[in-house]
Coordinates of C-alpha atoms and ligand atoms in Angstrom, one line a residue:
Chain Q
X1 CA 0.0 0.0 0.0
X2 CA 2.6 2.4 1.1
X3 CA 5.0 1.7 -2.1
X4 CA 2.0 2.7 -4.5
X5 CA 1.6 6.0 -2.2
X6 CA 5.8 6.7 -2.4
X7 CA 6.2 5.9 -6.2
X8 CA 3.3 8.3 -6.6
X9 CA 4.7 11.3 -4.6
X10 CA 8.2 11.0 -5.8
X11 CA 6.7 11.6 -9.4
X12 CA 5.3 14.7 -8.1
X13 CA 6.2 16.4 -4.8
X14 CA 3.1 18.4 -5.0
X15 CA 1.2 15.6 -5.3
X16 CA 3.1 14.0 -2.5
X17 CA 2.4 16.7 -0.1
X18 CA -1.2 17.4 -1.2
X19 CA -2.3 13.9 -1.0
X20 CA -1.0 13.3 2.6
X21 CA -3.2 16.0 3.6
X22 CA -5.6 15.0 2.1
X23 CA -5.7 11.9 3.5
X24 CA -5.8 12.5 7.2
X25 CA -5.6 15.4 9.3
X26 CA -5.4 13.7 12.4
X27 CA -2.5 11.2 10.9
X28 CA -0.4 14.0 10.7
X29 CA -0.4 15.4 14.1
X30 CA 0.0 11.5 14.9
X31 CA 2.7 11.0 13.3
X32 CA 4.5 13.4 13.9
X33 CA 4.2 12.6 17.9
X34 CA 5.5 9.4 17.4
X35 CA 7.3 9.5 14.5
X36 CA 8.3 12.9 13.8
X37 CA 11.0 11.9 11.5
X38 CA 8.5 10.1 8.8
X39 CA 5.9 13.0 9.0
X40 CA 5.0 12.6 5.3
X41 CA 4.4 8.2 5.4
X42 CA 1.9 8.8 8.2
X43 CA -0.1 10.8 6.6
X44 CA -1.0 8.8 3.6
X45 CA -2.5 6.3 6.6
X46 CA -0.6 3.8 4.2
X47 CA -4.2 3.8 2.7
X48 CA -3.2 6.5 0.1
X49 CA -3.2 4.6 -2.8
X50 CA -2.4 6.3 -6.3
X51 CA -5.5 7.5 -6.5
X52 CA -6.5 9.1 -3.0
X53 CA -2.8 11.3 -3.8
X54 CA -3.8 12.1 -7.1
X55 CA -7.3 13.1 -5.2
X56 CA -5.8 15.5 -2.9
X57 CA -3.8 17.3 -5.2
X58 CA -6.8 17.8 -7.5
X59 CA -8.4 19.3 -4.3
X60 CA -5.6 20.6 -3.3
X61 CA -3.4 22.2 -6.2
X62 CA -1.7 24.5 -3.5
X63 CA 1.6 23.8 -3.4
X64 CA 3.3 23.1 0.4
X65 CA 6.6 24.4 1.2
X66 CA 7.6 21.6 2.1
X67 CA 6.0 18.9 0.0
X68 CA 9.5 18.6 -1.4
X69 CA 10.8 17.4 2.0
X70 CA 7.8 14.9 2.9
X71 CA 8.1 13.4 -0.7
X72 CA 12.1 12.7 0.1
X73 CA 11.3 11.3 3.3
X74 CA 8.9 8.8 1.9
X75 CA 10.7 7.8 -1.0
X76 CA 13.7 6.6 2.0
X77 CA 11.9 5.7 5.1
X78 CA 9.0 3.2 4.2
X79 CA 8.1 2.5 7.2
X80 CA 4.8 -0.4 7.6
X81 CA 2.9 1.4 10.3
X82 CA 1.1 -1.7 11.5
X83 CA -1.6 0.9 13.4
X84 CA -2.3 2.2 10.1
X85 CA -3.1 -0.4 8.1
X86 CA -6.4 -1.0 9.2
X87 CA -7.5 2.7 9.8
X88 CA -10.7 2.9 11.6
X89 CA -13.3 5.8 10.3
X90 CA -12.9 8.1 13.2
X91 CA -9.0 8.1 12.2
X92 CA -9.4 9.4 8.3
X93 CA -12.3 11.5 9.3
X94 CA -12.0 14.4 7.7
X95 CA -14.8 16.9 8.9
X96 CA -14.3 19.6 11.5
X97 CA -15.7 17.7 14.3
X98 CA -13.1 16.5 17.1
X99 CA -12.9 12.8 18.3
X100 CA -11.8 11.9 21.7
X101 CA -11.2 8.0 23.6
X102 CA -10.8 6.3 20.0
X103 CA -13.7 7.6 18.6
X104 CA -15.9 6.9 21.3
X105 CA -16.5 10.9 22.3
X106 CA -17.4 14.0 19.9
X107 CA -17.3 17.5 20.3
X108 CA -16.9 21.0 17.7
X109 CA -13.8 22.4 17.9
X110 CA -14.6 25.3 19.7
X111 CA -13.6 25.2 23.5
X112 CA -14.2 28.5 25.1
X113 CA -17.8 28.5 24.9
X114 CA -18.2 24.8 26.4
X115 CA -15.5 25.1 29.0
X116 CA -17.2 28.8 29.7
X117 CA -20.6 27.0 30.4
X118 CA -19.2 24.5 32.2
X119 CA -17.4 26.4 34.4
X120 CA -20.6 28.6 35.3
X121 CA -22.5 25.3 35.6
X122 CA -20.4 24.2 38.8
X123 CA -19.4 27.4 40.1
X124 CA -23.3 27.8 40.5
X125 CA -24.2 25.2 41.8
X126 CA -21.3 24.6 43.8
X127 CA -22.1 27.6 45.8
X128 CA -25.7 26.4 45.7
X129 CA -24.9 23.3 47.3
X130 CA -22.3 25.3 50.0
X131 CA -23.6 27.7 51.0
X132 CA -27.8 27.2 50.5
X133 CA -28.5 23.4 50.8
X134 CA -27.3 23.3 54.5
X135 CA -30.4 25.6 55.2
X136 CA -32.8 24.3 53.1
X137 CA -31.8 20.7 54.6
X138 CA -32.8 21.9 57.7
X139 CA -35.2 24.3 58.1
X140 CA -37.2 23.6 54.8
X141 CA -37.0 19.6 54.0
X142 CA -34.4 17.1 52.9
X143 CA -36.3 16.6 49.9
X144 CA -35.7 19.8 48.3
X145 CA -32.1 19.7 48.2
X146 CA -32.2 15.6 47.2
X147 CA -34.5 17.1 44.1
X148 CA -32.3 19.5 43.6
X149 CA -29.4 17.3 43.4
X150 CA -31.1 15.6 41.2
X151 CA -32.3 18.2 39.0
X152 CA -28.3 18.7 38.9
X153 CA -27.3 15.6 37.5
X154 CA -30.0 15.6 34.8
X155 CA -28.7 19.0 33.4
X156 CA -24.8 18.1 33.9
X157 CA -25.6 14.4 32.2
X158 CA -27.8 16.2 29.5
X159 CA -25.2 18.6 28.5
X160 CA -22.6 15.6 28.8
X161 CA -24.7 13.8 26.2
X162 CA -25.3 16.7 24.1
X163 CA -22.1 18.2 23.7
X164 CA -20.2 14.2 23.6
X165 CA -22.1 12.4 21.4
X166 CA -22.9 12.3 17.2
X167 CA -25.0 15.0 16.3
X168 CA -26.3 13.5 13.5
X169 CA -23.5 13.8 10.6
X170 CA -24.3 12.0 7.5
X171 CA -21.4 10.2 5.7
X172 CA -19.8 12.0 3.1
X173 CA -19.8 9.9 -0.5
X174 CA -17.5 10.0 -2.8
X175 CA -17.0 12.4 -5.6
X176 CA -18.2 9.7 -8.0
X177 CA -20.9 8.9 -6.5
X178 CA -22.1 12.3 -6.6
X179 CA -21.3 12.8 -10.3
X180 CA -23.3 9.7 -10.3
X181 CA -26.2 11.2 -9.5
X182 CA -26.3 14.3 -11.0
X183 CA -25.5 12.9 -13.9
X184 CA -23.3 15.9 -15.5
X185 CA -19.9 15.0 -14.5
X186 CA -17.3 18.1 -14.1
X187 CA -16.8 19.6 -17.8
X188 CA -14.5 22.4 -16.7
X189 CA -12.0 21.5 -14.2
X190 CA -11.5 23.5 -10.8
X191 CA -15.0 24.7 -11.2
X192 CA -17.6 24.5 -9.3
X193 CA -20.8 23.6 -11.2
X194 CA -24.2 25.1 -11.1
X195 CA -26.1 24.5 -7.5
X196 CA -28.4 22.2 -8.3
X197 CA -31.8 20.5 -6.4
X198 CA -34.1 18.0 -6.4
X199 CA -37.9 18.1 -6.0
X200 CA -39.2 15.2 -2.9
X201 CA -42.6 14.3 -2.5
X202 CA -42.9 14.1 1.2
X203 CA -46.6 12.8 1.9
X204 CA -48.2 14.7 -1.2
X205 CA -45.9 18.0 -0.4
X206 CA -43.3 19.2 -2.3
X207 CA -39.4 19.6 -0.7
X208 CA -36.7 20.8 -2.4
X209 CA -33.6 18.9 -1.7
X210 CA -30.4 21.1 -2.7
X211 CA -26.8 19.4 -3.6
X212 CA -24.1 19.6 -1.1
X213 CA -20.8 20.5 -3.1
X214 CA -18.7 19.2 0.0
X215 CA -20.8 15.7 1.0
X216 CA -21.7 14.6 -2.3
X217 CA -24.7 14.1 -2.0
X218 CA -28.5 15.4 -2.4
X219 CA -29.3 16.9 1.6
X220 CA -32.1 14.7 2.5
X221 CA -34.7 16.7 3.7
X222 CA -34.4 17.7 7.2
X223 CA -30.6 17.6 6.8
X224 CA -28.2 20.8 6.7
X225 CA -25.0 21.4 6.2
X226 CA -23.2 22.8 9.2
X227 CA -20.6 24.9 9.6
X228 CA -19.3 23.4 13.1
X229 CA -19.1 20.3 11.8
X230 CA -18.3 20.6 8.0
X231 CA -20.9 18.1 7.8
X232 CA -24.2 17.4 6.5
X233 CA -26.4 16.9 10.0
X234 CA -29.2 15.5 10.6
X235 CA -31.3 18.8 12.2
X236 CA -34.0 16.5 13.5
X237 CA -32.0 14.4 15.9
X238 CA -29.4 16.8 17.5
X239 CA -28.3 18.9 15.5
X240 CA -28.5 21.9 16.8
X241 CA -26.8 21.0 20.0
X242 CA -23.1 21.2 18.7
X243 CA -23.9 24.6 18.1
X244 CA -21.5 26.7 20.1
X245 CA -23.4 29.0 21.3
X246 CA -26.0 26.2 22.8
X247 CA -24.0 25.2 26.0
X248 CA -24.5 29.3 26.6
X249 CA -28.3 29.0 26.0
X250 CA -28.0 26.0 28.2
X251 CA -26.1 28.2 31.0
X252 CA -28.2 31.5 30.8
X253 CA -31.4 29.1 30.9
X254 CA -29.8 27.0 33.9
X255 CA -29.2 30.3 36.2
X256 CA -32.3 32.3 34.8
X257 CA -35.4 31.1 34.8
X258 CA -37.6 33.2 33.0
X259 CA -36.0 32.3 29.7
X260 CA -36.9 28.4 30.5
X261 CA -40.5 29.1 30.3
X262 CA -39.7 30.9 26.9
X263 CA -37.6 28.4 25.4
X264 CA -39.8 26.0 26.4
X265 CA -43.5 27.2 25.4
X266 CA -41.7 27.7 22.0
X267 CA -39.7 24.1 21.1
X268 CA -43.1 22.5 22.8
X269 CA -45.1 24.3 20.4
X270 CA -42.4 22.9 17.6
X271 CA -42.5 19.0 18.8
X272 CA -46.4 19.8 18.8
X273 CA -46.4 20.3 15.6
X274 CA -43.8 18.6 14.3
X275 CA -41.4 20.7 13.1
X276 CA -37.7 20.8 13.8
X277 CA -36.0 24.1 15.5
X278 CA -33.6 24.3 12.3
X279 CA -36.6 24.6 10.2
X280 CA -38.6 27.2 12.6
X281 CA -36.1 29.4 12.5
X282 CA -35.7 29.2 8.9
X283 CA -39.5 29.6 8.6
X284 CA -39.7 26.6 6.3
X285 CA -43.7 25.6 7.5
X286 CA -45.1 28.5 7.9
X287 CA -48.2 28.4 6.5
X288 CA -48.5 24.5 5.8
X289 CA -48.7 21.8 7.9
X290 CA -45.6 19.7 8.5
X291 CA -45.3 16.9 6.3
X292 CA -43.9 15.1 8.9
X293 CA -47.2 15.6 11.0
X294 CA -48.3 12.4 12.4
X295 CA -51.7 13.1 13.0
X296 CA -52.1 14.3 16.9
X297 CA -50.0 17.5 18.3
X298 CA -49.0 14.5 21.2
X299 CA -48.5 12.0 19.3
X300 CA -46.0 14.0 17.6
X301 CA -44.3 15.0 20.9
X302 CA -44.1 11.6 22.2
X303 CA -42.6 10.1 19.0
X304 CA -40.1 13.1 18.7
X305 CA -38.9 13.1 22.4
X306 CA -39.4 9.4 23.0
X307 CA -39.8 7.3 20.2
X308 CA -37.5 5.3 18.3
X309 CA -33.8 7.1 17.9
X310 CA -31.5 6.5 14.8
X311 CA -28.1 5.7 16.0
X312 CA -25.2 7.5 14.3
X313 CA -24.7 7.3 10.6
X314 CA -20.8 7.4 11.3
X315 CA -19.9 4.3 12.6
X316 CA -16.5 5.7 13.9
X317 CA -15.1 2.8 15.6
X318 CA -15.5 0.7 12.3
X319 CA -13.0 0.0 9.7
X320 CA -12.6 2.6 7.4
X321 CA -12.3 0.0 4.5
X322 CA -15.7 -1.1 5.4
X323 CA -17.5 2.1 4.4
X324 CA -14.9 3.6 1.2
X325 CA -13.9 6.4 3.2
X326 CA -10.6 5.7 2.9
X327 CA -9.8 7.9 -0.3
X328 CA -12.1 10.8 0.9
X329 CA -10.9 14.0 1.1
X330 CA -11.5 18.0 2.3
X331 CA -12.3 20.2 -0.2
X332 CA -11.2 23.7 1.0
X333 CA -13.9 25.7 -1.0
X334 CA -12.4 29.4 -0.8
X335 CA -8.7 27.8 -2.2
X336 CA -10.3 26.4 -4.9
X337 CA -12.1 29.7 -5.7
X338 CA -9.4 31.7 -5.1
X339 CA -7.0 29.8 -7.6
X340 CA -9.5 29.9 -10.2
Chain B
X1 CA -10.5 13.1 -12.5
X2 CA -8.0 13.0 -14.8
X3 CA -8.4 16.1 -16.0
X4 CA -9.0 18.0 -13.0
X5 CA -5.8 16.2 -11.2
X6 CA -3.9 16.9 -13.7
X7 CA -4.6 21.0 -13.8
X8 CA -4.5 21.1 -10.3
X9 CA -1.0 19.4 -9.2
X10 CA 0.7 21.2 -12.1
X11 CA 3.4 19.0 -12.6
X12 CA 1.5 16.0 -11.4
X13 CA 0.6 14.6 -14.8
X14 CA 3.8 12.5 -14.8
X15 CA 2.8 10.3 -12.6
X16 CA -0.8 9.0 -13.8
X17 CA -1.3 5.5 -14.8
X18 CA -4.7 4.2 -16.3
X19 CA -6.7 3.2 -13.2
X20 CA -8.1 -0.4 -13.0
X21 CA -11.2 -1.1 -14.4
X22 CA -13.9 -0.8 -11.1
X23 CA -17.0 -2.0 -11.2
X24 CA -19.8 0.5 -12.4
X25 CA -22.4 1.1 -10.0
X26 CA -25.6 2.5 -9.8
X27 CA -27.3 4.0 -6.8
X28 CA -30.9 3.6 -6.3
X29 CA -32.1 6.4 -4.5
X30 CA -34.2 7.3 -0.9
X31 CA -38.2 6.8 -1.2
X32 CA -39.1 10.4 0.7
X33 CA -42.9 10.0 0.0
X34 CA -43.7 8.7 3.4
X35 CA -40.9 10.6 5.2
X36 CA -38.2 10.5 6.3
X37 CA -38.0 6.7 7.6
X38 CA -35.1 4.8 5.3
X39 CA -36.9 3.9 2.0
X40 CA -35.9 2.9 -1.0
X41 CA -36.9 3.6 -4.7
X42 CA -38.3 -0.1 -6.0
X43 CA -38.2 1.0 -9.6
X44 CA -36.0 -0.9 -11.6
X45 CA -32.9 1.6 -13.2
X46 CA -32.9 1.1 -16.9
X47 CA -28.8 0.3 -16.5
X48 CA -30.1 -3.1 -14.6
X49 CA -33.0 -4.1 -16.6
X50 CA -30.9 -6.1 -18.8
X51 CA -29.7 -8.1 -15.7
X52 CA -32.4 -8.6 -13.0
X53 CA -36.3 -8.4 -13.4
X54 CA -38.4 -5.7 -11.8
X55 CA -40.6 -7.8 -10.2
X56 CA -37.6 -9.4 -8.7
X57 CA -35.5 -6.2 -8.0
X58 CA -39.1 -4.7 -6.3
X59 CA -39.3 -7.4 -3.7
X60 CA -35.7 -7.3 -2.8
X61 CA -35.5 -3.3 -2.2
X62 CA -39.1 -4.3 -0.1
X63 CA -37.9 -6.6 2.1
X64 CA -35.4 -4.1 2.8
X65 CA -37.9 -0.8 3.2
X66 CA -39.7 -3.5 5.6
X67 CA -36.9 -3.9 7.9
X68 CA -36.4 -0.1 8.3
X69 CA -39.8 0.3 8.7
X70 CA -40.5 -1.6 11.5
X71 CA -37.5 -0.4 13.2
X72 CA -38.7 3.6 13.1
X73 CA -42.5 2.1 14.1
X74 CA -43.1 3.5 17.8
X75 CA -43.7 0.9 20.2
X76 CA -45.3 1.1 24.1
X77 CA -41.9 -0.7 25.2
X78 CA -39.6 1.5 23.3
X79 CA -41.7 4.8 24.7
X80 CA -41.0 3.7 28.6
X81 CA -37.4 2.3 27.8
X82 CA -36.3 6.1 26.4
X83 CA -38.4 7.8 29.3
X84 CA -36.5 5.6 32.0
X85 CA -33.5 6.9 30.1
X86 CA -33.7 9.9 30.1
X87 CA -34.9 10.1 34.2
X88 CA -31.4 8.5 34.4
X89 CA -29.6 11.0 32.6
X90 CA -29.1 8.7 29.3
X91 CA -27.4 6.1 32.4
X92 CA -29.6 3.6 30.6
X93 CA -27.9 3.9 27.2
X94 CA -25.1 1.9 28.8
X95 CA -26.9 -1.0 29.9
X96 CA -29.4 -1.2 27.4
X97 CA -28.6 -1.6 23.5
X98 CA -31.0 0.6 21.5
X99 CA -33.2 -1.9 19.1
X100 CA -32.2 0.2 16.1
X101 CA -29.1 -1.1 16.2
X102 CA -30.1 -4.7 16.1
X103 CA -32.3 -3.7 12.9
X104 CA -29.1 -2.4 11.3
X105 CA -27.6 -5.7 11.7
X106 CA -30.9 -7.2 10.5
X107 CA -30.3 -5.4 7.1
X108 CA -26.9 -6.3 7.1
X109 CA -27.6 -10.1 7.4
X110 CA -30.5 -9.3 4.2
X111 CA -28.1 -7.5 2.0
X112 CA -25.8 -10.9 2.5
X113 CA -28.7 -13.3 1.7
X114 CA -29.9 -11.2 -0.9
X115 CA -26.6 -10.7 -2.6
X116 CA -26.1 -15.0 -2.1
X117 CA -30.2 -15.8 -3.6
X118 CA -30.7 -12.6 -6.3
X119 CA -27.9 -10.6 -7.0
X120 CA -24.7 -12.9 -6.9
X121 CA -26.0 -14.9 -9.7
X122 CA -26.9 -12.0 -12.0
X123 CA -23.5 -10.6 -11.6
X124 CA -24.3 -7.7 -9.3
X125 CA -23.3 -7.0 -5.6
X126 CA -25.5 -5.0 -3.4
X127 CA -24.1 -2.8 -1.1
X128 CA -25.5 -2.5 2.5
X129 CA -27.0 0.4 2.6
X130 CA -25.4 1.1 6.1
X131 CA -21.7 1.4 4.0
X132 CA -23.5 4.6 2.2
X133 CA -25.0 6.6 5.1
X134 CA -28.8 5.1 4.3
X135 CA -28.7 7.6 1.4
X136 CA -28.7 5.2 -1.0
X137 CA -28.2 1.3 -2.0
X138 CA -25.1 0.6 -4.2
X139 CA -26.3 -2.1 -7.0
X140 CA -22.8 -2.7 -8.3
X141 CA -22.0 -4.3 -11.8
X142 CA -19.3 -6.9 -11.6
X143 CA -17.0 -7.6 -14.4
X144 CA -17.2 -11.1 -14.2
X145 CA -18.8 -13.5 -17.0
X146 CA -22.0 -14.8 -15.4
Ligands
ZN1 ZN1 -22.7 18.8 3.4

């Protein structure tokens, strides 16, 4: 695997340099922990076969300063990175999400607001528990502070859920697959074709489906592409969560209460009626009824909050191989443009 | 590809080599007429029609749709086993394997028998439609004399 990769990137350092990037982002902060010396063989995850490196390049095209230096070190060190050969999908992800514990744990890749929130969630109620529960304990009724304890560990293991686990991201396919379906494979290269959408019939109502240029694929309904995650999500399951500026909602709500009621009259009135918050706020139903309506304003709120849940799409802690990821790649959009 | 690699790496022309011959594949796309549940369209693509019947390409994508089906149905059980979980702060997520899951593997062990009864013989491969996100089924054309 690796030879095919080195033959390749000794033809063309560009190529070389483009492709390893390509390949994995995480590989090369990997490697160059534990290997620092063969930066430019870890990359290619030993999965970069001919065609992932030509891949990259195409997306690519910027030449690295020091593409010329990677290339030489693969052409001399091939080294069989046995951790590599089997690359699991978390490792040649290549979305902005962050994975943690091997692909086990999620988050965006913004910090500041979640370790902001955090901190304000146990400051609070650390001072809560201090310096109020004693009293309440006493003079009030054990049961107040045991509910609020409770009420604690809900919020802290909600958040936990929210902010750890898949929001939702749909699989990117591969360029050929796309081309596949829209049919009118790139006639100019390094340009971006026409947007383009499709027309589904979602019980008797019509919903456009637009292209995504980055996933390859047709946005199913419901589905956006966000900008946390560089990922198509799923807005129906969680979407919206891995927002940064949620764990902030979820702070002011937690220390303020007139917002909850707020907040929550409006996303009860949108499980009522079946309509996710993506789409509220985008007005998409507002004078229709959801074509997702199920009949009864509570049976919609019991099937939404309770009812069966699709696990992730990303099945991170399989083999890569399994699922074709392995010759994916990011497509930096404004490069592209800009080298037009 | 070709083309575009080729204007993109600059000098990166040198090194292309005719690829090998993959197998062509054609996608048959999401059903969204009843929602968004996992469907699939049953209508035969004219690039198969020369390989498999409708009738018989229909009831395979069905069985399929079926499985999905039933696995996004609400059920009384399923109702109290995501309330308990979420009183326990998603605790029960650990213990408890969500029945989705086991539906996944259901299709799985379907697009196996399927590819060994229908498709193997025809000289196409069906893809589980897990391996492409549930956006579509891979009905791939191999190049092997049938
Ligand atoms: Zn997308």
């Amino acid at each position: 695997m690796n030879a095919t990769a080195v033959s390749s990137s000794s033809g063309s350092s560009s190529g070389g340099g483009g492709g390893g990037i390509g390949g994995s982002r995480k590989g090369t902060s990997k490697a160059s922990s534990s290997a620092p010396s063969v930066s430019g063989t870890g990359n290619g995850s030993s999965s970069s076969t001919k065609r992932q490196a030509s891949r990259g390049a195409g997306a690519h095209g910027n030449v690295h300063d020091d593409g010329e230096v990677k290339a030489s070190h693969s052409a001399v060190v091939v080294m069989p990175e046995q951790e590599h050969a089997h690359p699991k999908v978390y490792e040649v992800y290549t979305g902005k999400s962050k994975l943690w514990c091997g692909g086990r744990c999620i988050t965006g890749d913004n910090y500041g607001a979640i370790i902001f929130s955090w901190i304000m969630i146990l400051l609070a109620s650390t001072l809560f528990f201090v310096f109020t529960a004693p009293f309440l304990w006493r003079d009030l009724s054990p049961a107040v502070v045991i509910i609020c304890a409770y009420l604690l560990y809900t919020v802290v293991a909600n958040l936990l859920w929210a902010g750890l686990t898949d929001p939702g991201i749909c699989p990117r396919a591969l360029r050929e697959e796309g081309d596949n379906i829209i049919r009118l494979p790139h006639t100019k290269p390094n340009t971006r074709p026409p947007p383009r959408q499709r027309t589904a019939m979602i019980n008797g109502q019509e919903v456009q489906m637009r292209y995504c240029f980055t996933c390859h694929q047709y946005r199913m309904p419901r589905d956006t592409h966000c900008g946390v995650t560089d990922d198509c999500v799923d807005t129906v399951g969680k979407g919206l969560a891995k927002h940064p500026g949620v764990p902030v909602v979820v702070f002011i709500t937690f220390v303020t209460f007139f917002p909850i009621s707020g907040l929550v009259t409006f996303h009860v009135a949108l499980v009522r009626s079946a309509v996710s918050t993506n789409e509220s706020l985008k007005l998409r139903f507002d004078n229709v009824e959801s074509p997702y309506h199920r009949g009864h304003p509570f049976k919609n709120a019991v099937y939404t909050l309770f009812g069966p849940l699709r696990p992730p799409l990303m099945r991170w802690r399989e083999l890569a191989s399994l699922y074709d990821l392995m010759h994916q790649h990011r497509e930096p959009r404004r490069k592209q443009r800009r080298r037009r | 590809m070709a083309t575009q690699t080729s204007s993109g790496g600059g000098d990166g022309s040198g090194a292309q080599q005719p690829s090998p011959p993959a197998p062509s594949a054609i996608f048959i796309q999401r059903d969204f007429s009843k929602g968004t549940t996992p469907r699939f369209a049953t209508t035969l693509p004219q690039q198969l029609a020369s390989k498999i019947s409708a009738e018989q390409f229909a009831h395979a994508i069905t069985q399929i749709n079926d499985v999905f089906e039933e696995a996004e149905a609400p059920s009384l059980s399923l109702y109290m086993t995501n309330v308990l979980s979420c009183l326990t702060g998603h605790l029960l997520q650990f213990c408890v394997e969500n029945p989705y899951e086991k539906r996944f593997r259901e299709v799985s062990a379907l697009t196996e028998q399927l590819n060994q009864q229908v498709f193997g013989p025809k000289g196409l491969r069906m893809v589980d439609p897990l391996r492409r996100g549930l956006r579509a089924i891979e009905i791939q054309v191999l190049n092997v004399a049938v």
